[in-house]
Coordinates of C-alpha atoms in Angstrom, one line a residue:
X6 CA 17.9 53.9 19.7
X7 CA 20.0 53.2 16.6
X8 CA 21.1 49.9 18.0
X9 CA 17.6 48.9 18.8
X10 CA 16.4 49.7 15.3
X11 CA 19.4 47.8 13.7
X12 CA 18.5 44.8 15.9
X13 CA 14.9 45.1 14.9
X14 CA 15.7 45.1 11.2
X15 CA 18.1 42.2 11.6
X16 CA 15.5 40.2 13.4
X17 CA 12.9 41.0 10.7
X18 CA 15.4 40.0 8.0
X19 CA 16.0 36.6 9.7
X20 CA 12.3 36.1 10.1
X21 CA 11.6 36.9 6.4
X22 CA 14.3 34.5 5.3
X23 CA 13.1 31.7 7.5
X24 CA 9.5 32.3 6.3
X25 CA 10.6 32.1 2.7
X26 CA 12.1 28.7 3.3
X27 CA 9.2 27.4 5.5
X28 CA 8.1 23.9 4.4
X29 CA 4.5 23.2 3.5
X30 CA 2.2 21.4 5.9
X31 CA 1.9 17.9 4.4
X32 CA -0.5 15.2 5.5
X33 CA -0.5 11.6 4.4
X34 CA -3.2 9.0 4.9
X35 CA -1.5 5.6 5.4
X36 CA 2.0 4.4 6.4
X37 CA 3.3 3.0 3.1
X38 CA 2.8 6.2 1.1
X39 CA 3.7 8.3 4.2
X40 CA 7.1 6.5 4.1
X41 CA 7.6 7.5 0.4
X42 CA 6.5 11.1 1.1
X43 CA 8.7 11.3 4.2
X44 CA 11.7 10.1 2.2
X45 CA 11.2 12.7 -0.5
X46 CA 10.8 15.4 2.2
X47 CA 13.8 14.3 4.3
X48 CA 15.9 17.3 5.3
X49 CA 12.9 19.7 4.8
X50 CA 10.1 18.6 7.1
X51 CA 8.3 15.6 8.4
X52 CA 4.8 14.9 7.0
X53 CA 1.9 14.1 9.3
X54 CA 0.4 10.6 9.3
X55 CA -3.4 10.0 9.8
X56 CA -3.7 6.2 10.1
X57 CA -1.1 5.6 12.9
X58 CA 0.1 2.5 14.7
X59 CA -1.6 -0.8 14.1
X60 CA -4.8 0.9 12.8
X61 CA -6.2 -0.2 9.4
X62 CA -7.6 2.1 6.7
X63 CA -10.4 -0.4 6.2
X64 CA -11.8 0.2 9.7
X65 CA -10.3 3.6 10.7
X66 CA -12.3 6.3 12.4
X67 CA -11.1 10.0 12.2
X68 CA -10.0 11.7 15.4
X69 CA -10.3 15.5 16.2
X70 CA -6.5 15.8 15.8
X71 CA -6.7 14.3 12.3
X72 CA -9.4 16.9 11.4
X73 CA -7.1 19.7 12.6
X74 CA -4.3 18.4 10.5
X75 CA -6.4 18.3 7.4
X76 CA -7.6 21.9 8.0
X77 CA -4.0 23.2 8.3
X78 CA -2.6 21.1 5.4
X79 CA -1.2 22.6 2.2
X80 CA -0.8 19.2 0.5
X81 CA -2.7 16.0 1.3
X82 CA -1.5 12.7 -0.2
X83 CA -3.8 9.6 -0.1
X84 CA -4.2 6.5 -2.3
X85 CA -7.8 7.2 -3.2
X86 CA -11.4 6.7 -2.2
X87 CA -11.4 2.9 -2.8
X88 CA -9.0 2.5 0.1
X89 CA -9.4 5.4 2.6
X90 CA -13.2 5.6 2.4
X91 CA -13.1 7.3 5.9
X92 CA -11.4 10.4 4.2
X93 CA -13.9 11.1 1.5
X94 CA -16.2 13.4 3.5
X95 CA -13.5 15.0 5.7
X96 CA -11.5 16.0 2.5
X97 CA -14.6 17.7 1.1
X98 CA -15.2 19.5 4.4
X99 CA -11.8 20.2 5.8
X100 CA -9.2 19.9 3.0
X101 CA -10.5 22.8 0.8
X102 CA -7.4 24.9 1.0
X103 CA -5.0 22.0 0.3
X104 CA -3.9 20.4 -2.9
X105 CA -5.3 16.9 -2.6
X106 CA -3.3 14.2 -4.4
X107 CA -4.8 10.7 -5.1
X108 CA -1.6 8.7 -5.8
X109 CA -3.7 6.0 -7.5
X110 CA -4.0 8.5 -10.3
X111 CA -0.3 9.3 -10.5
X112 CA 1.2 9.0 -14.1
X113 CA 2.8 5.6 -14.6
X114 CA 0.8 3.8 -11.9
X115 CA -0.6 0.4 -13.1
X116 CA -3.9 -0.6 -11.5
X117 CA -5.4 -4.0 -11.2
X118 CA -9.2 -4.6 -10.9
X119 CA -10.6 -6.0 -7.7
X120 CA -11.2 -9.8 -7.8
X121 CA -14.4 -11.7 -7.1
X122 CA -14.7 -14.7 -4.8
X123 CA -12.3 -16.2 -2.3
X124 CA -10.5 -18.9 -4.3
X125 CA -8.5 -18.1 -7.5
X126 CA -8.1 -21.5 -9.1
X127 CA -8.8 -20.5 -12.8
X128 CA -6.0 -18.6 -14.5
X129 CA -6.3 -16.7 -17.7
X130 CA -3.0 -15.4 -18.9
X131 CA -4.3 -12.5 -20.9
X132 CA -3.6 -8.9 -20.0
X133 CA -7.3 -8.0 -19.9
X134 CA -8.3 -6.3 -16.7
X135 CA -5.2 -4.3 -16.2
X136 CA -5.0 -0.5 -16.4
X137 CA -1.4 -0.4 -17.6
X138 CA 0.4 2.9 -18.0
X139 CA 3.7 3.9 -19.5
X140 CA 6.7 2.4 -17.8
X141 CA 5.1 -0.9 -16.8
X142 CA 5.6 -4.2 -18.5
X143 CA 3.5 -6.9 -16.9
X144 CA 3.6 -9.2 -19.9
X145 CA 6.3 -11.5 -18.4
X146 CA 4.1 -12.4 -15.4
X147 CA 2.6 -15.8 -15.4
X148 CA -0.5 -14.7 -13.5
X149 CA -1.4 -11.5 -15.3
X150 CA -5.1 -12.2 -15.0
X151 CA -7.1 -14.4 -12.7
X152 CA -10.6 -15.2 -13.8
X153 CA -12.5 -15.4 -10.5
X154 CA -16.1 -16.7 -10.6
X155 CA -18.0 -16.1 -7.4
X156 CA -18.9 -19.6 -6.1
X157 CA -22.0 -20.7 -4.3
X158 CA -21.7 -19.8 -0.6
X159 CA -19.5 -16.8 -1.1
X160 CA -20.5 -13.4 0.4
X161 CA -22.1 -11.2 -2.1
X162 CA -19.8 -8.1 -2.3
X163 CA -19.6 -5.2 -4.7
X164 CA -16.1 -5.2 -6.2
X165 CA -16.4 -2.4 -8.7
X166 CA -13.1 -0.4 -9.0
X167 CA -9.5 -1.2 -8.5
X168 CA -7.3 -2.9 -5.8
X169 CA -5.7 0.0 -4.0
X170 CA -2.7 -1.7 -2.4
X171 CA -0.7 -0.1 -5.2
X172 CA 2.6 0.3 -3.3
X173 CA 3.2 -3.5 -3.2
X174 CA 4.5 -3.2 -6.8
X175 CA 7.9 -1.4 -6.7
X176 CA 7.2 0.0 -10.2
X177 CA 4.1 1.7 -8.8
X178 CA 6.1 2.9 -5.8
X179 CA 8.6 4.6 -8.2
X180 CA 5.8 6.2 -10.2
X181 CA 4.2 7.5 -7.0
X182 CA 7.6 9.0 -5.9
X183 CA 7.8 10.9 -9.2
X184 CA 4.3 12.4 -8.6
X185 CA 5.1 13.2 -4.9
X186 CA 8.3 14.9 -6.1
X187 CA 6.5 17.0 -8.6
X188 CA 3.7 18.0 -6.2
X189 CA 6.1 19.0 -3.5
X190 CA 8.2 21.1 -5.9
X191 CA 5.0 22.9 -7.0
X192 CA 4.0 23.6 -3.5
X193 CA 7.5 24.4 -2.2
X194 CA 9.8 25.5 -5.0
X195 CA 12.3 26.8 -2.4
X196 CA 13.4 23.3 -1.7
X197 CA 13.4 21.9 -5.3
X198 CA 17.1 20.7 -5.0
X199 CA 16.4 18.7 -1.9
X200 CA 13.2 17.1 -3.3
X201 CA 15.0 16.2 -6.6
X202 CA 18.0 14.7 -4.8
X203 CA 15.9 12.7 -2.4
X204 CA 13.6 11.4 -5.2
X205 CA 16.6 10.2 -7.3
X206 CA 18.1 8.4 -4.3
X207 CA 14.8 6.9 -3.3
X208 CA 14.2 5.4 -6.8
X209 CA 17.7 3.9 -6.7
X210 CA 16.9 2.3 -3.3
X211 CA 13.6 0.9 -4.6
X212 CA 15.4 -0.7 -7.6
X213 CA 17.9 -2.3 -5.3
X214 CA 15.2 -3.5 -3.0
X215 CA 13.3 -5.0 -6.0
X216 CA 16.3 -7.1 -7.1
X217 CA 16.9 -8.2 -3.5
X218 CA 13.3 -9.4 -3.0
X219 CA 13.1 -11.1 -6.5
X220 CA 16.3 -13.1 -5.6
X221 CA 15.0 -14.1 -2.2
X222 CA 11.6 -15.3 -3.5
X223 CA 12.9 -17.2 -6.5
X224 CA 13.1 -20.6 -4.7
X225 CA 9.6 -20.5 -3.2
X226 CA 7.5 -18.3 -5.6
X227 CA 5.7 -21.2 -7.3
X228 CA 4.4 -22.7 -4.0
X229 CA 0.6 -22.1 -3.5
X230 CA -0.6 -20.0 -0.6
X231 CA -3.8 -18.6 0.8
X232 CA -4.1 -15.1 2.3
X233 CA -6.4 -13.4 4.7
X234 CA -7.8 -10.9 2.2
X235 CA -7.0 -10.2 -1.4
X236 CA -4.5 -7.4 -0.8
X237 CA -1.5 -8.8 -2.6
X238 CA -2.2 -8.7 -6.3
X239 CA 0.5 -6.2 -7.0
X240 CA 3.2 -8.1 -5.1
X241 CA 1.8 -11.4 -6.6
X242 CA 2.0 -10.1 -10.2
X243 CA 5.3 -8.4 -9.8
X244 CA 7.1 -11.4 -8.3
X245 CA 5.0 -14.2 -9.8
X246 CA 3.8 -15.4 -6.3
X247 CA 1.3 -18.2 -6.4
X248 CA -1.6 -16.9 -4.4
X249 CA -4.6 -19.3 -4.8
X250 CA -7.2 -17.6 -2.7
X251 CA -8.3 -15.5 0.2
X252 CA -10.3 -16.2 3.4
X253 CA -12.4 -13.0 3.1
X254 CA -13.7 -11.1 0.1
X255 CA -13.6 -7.8 2.1
X256 CA -11.5 -7.0 5.2
X257 CA -14.5 -5.2 6.7
X258 CA -16.6 -8.4 6.6
X259 CA -15.9 -11.3 9.0
X260 CA -16.4 -14.6 7.0
X261 CA -19.3 -16.7 8.2
X262 CA -19.2 -20.4 9.1
X263 CA -20.3 -21.5 5.6
X264 CA -17.5 -19.5 4.0
X265 CA -14.9 -20.9 6.5
X266 CA -16.1 -24.4 5.9
X267 CA -15.8 -23.9 2.1
X268 CA -12.3 -22.5 2.3
X269 CA -11.3 -25.4 4.6
X270 CA -12.5 -27.9 2.1
X271 CA -10.8 -26.0 -0.8
X272 CA -7.5 -25.9 1.1
X273 CA -6.7 -29.5 0.3
X274 CA -7.7 -29.3 -3.4
X275 CA -5.7 -26.1 -3.8
X276 CA -2.6 -27.7 -2.2
X277 CA -1.8 -24.5 -0.3
X278 CA 1.4 -24.8 1.6
X279 CA 0.8 -21.8 3.8
X280 CA -2.1 -19.6 5.0
X281 CA -1.3 -16.1 6.0
X282 CA -3.0 -13.9 8.6
X283 CA -2.6 -10.1 9.0
X284 CA -1.7 -8.3 12.3
X285 CA -5.0 -6.3 12.5
X286 CA -7.3 -9.3 12.1
X287 CA -8.2 -12.3 14.3
X288 CA -5.6 -15.1 13.9
X289 CA -8.2 -17.7 15.1
X290 CA -9.8 -17.6 11.7
X291 CA -6.5 -19.0 10.3
X292 CA -6.6 -21.7 12.9
X293 CA -10.1 -22.7 11.9
X294 CA -9.2 -22.9 8.2
X295 CA -6.0 -24.9 8.7
X296 CA -7.3 -27.3 11.4
X297 CA -6.7 -30.9 10.3
X298 CA -4.7 -29.9 7.2
X299 CA -0.9 -29.9 6.6
X300 CA -0.9 -26.2 5.7
X301 CA 1.3 -24.0 7.8
X302 CA 0.5 -20.5 8.9
X303 CA 2.3 -17.2 8.7
X304 CA 1.7 -13.4 8.9
X305 CA 1.8 -10.8 6.2
X306 CA 1.6 -7.0 7.0
X307 CA 0.8 -5.2 3.7
X308 CA 0.1 -1.9 5.4
X309 CA 2.9 -1.7 7.9
X310 CA 0.7 -2.1 11.0
X311 CA 3.5 -3.5 13.1
X312 CA 6.2 -1.1 11.7
X313 CA 7.5 2.3 12.9
X314 CA 6.4 5.1 10.6
X315 CA 9.1 7.0 8.6
X316 CA 11.2 7.0 5.5
X317 CA 12.5 3.4 6.0
X318 CA 9.0 1.8 6.6
X319 CA 8.4 1.0 2.9
X320 CA 11.7 -1.0 2.7
X321 CA 11.0 -2.7 6.0
X322 CA 7.4 -3.6 4.9
X323 CA 8.5 -5.1 1.6
X324 CA 11.4 -7.0 3.1
X325 CA 9.2 -8.3 5.9
X326 CA 6.6 -9.5 3.4
X327 CA 9.3 -11.4 1.5
X328 CA 10.8 -12.9 4.6
X329 CA 7.4 -14.1 5.9
X330 CA 6.8 -15.8 2.6
X331 CA 10.2 -17.4 2.4
X332 CA 10.1 -18.5 6.1
X333 CA 6.7 -20.3 5.7
X334 CA 6.9 -21.6 2.2
X335 CA 10.5 -22.7 2.6
X336 CA 9.6 -25.1 5.4
X337 CA 8.0 -27.3 2.8
X338 CA 11.2 -27.7 0.8

């Protein structure tokens, strides 16, 4: 009897100790920020991802398994309502017990306003239009502001708010890491040492990545290019890439024949060297736009659709973007 009681107490003690160290249930909306959260949580737990595989947050539909994850979550990280619109109502209904963190509001994140129209020919080098926070210096960028007048024939689209592809600026990624670190420590103080160590290492890796990409892009950054949709402002501004326009105003809206004809005509006057598609969208649109021109085509993946989720995805995504730009733009050298 004594042995049984001793064993029972020992088991209870082990259970209590493991419960005290149990990690929080963490859910993340999209791959790029899931990668940052996963890196900060490495050695503690693996966060759940909602938009998996090649799915896009612009067209995503929630599944029952996603709803269950939100219900169980202690902390939910998302970029914000201007990107993951599919999450607005579920968060209100299912995420009530969780701490919901919009990383677009993280201290130190610099936001850029959404742009109008599909071609960005007119450049105004003022800083107006930026929501700059401490820790960011965008003054050295040549393209700090594009003045985009919507031209005749463009789809009429409401662009109130900010561009939410924030992670494409490494400075924003580091600011988000700091907020992720702070939120996880608050939710799970038992693992503060791991979160702190991981966050410091992650910021160092992002700094090294930033220098690597800046060096790789230096020979081609001035060459004009056209993108599928205007998702690259942060990458463009941080690295001074010369993006002169986009095929669509909104990724949810397929461009009509009039729009495609207009972009095709503009392509010659813009002298775009390359036109870039995205994995989730129809490549034939790029073929239509480039037909009869000298422009080459490539693929950019700003949301990591083709990449395996996990702590290394952010680095693979940024390197892949840089490589695609160098490979296509470099052909014209």
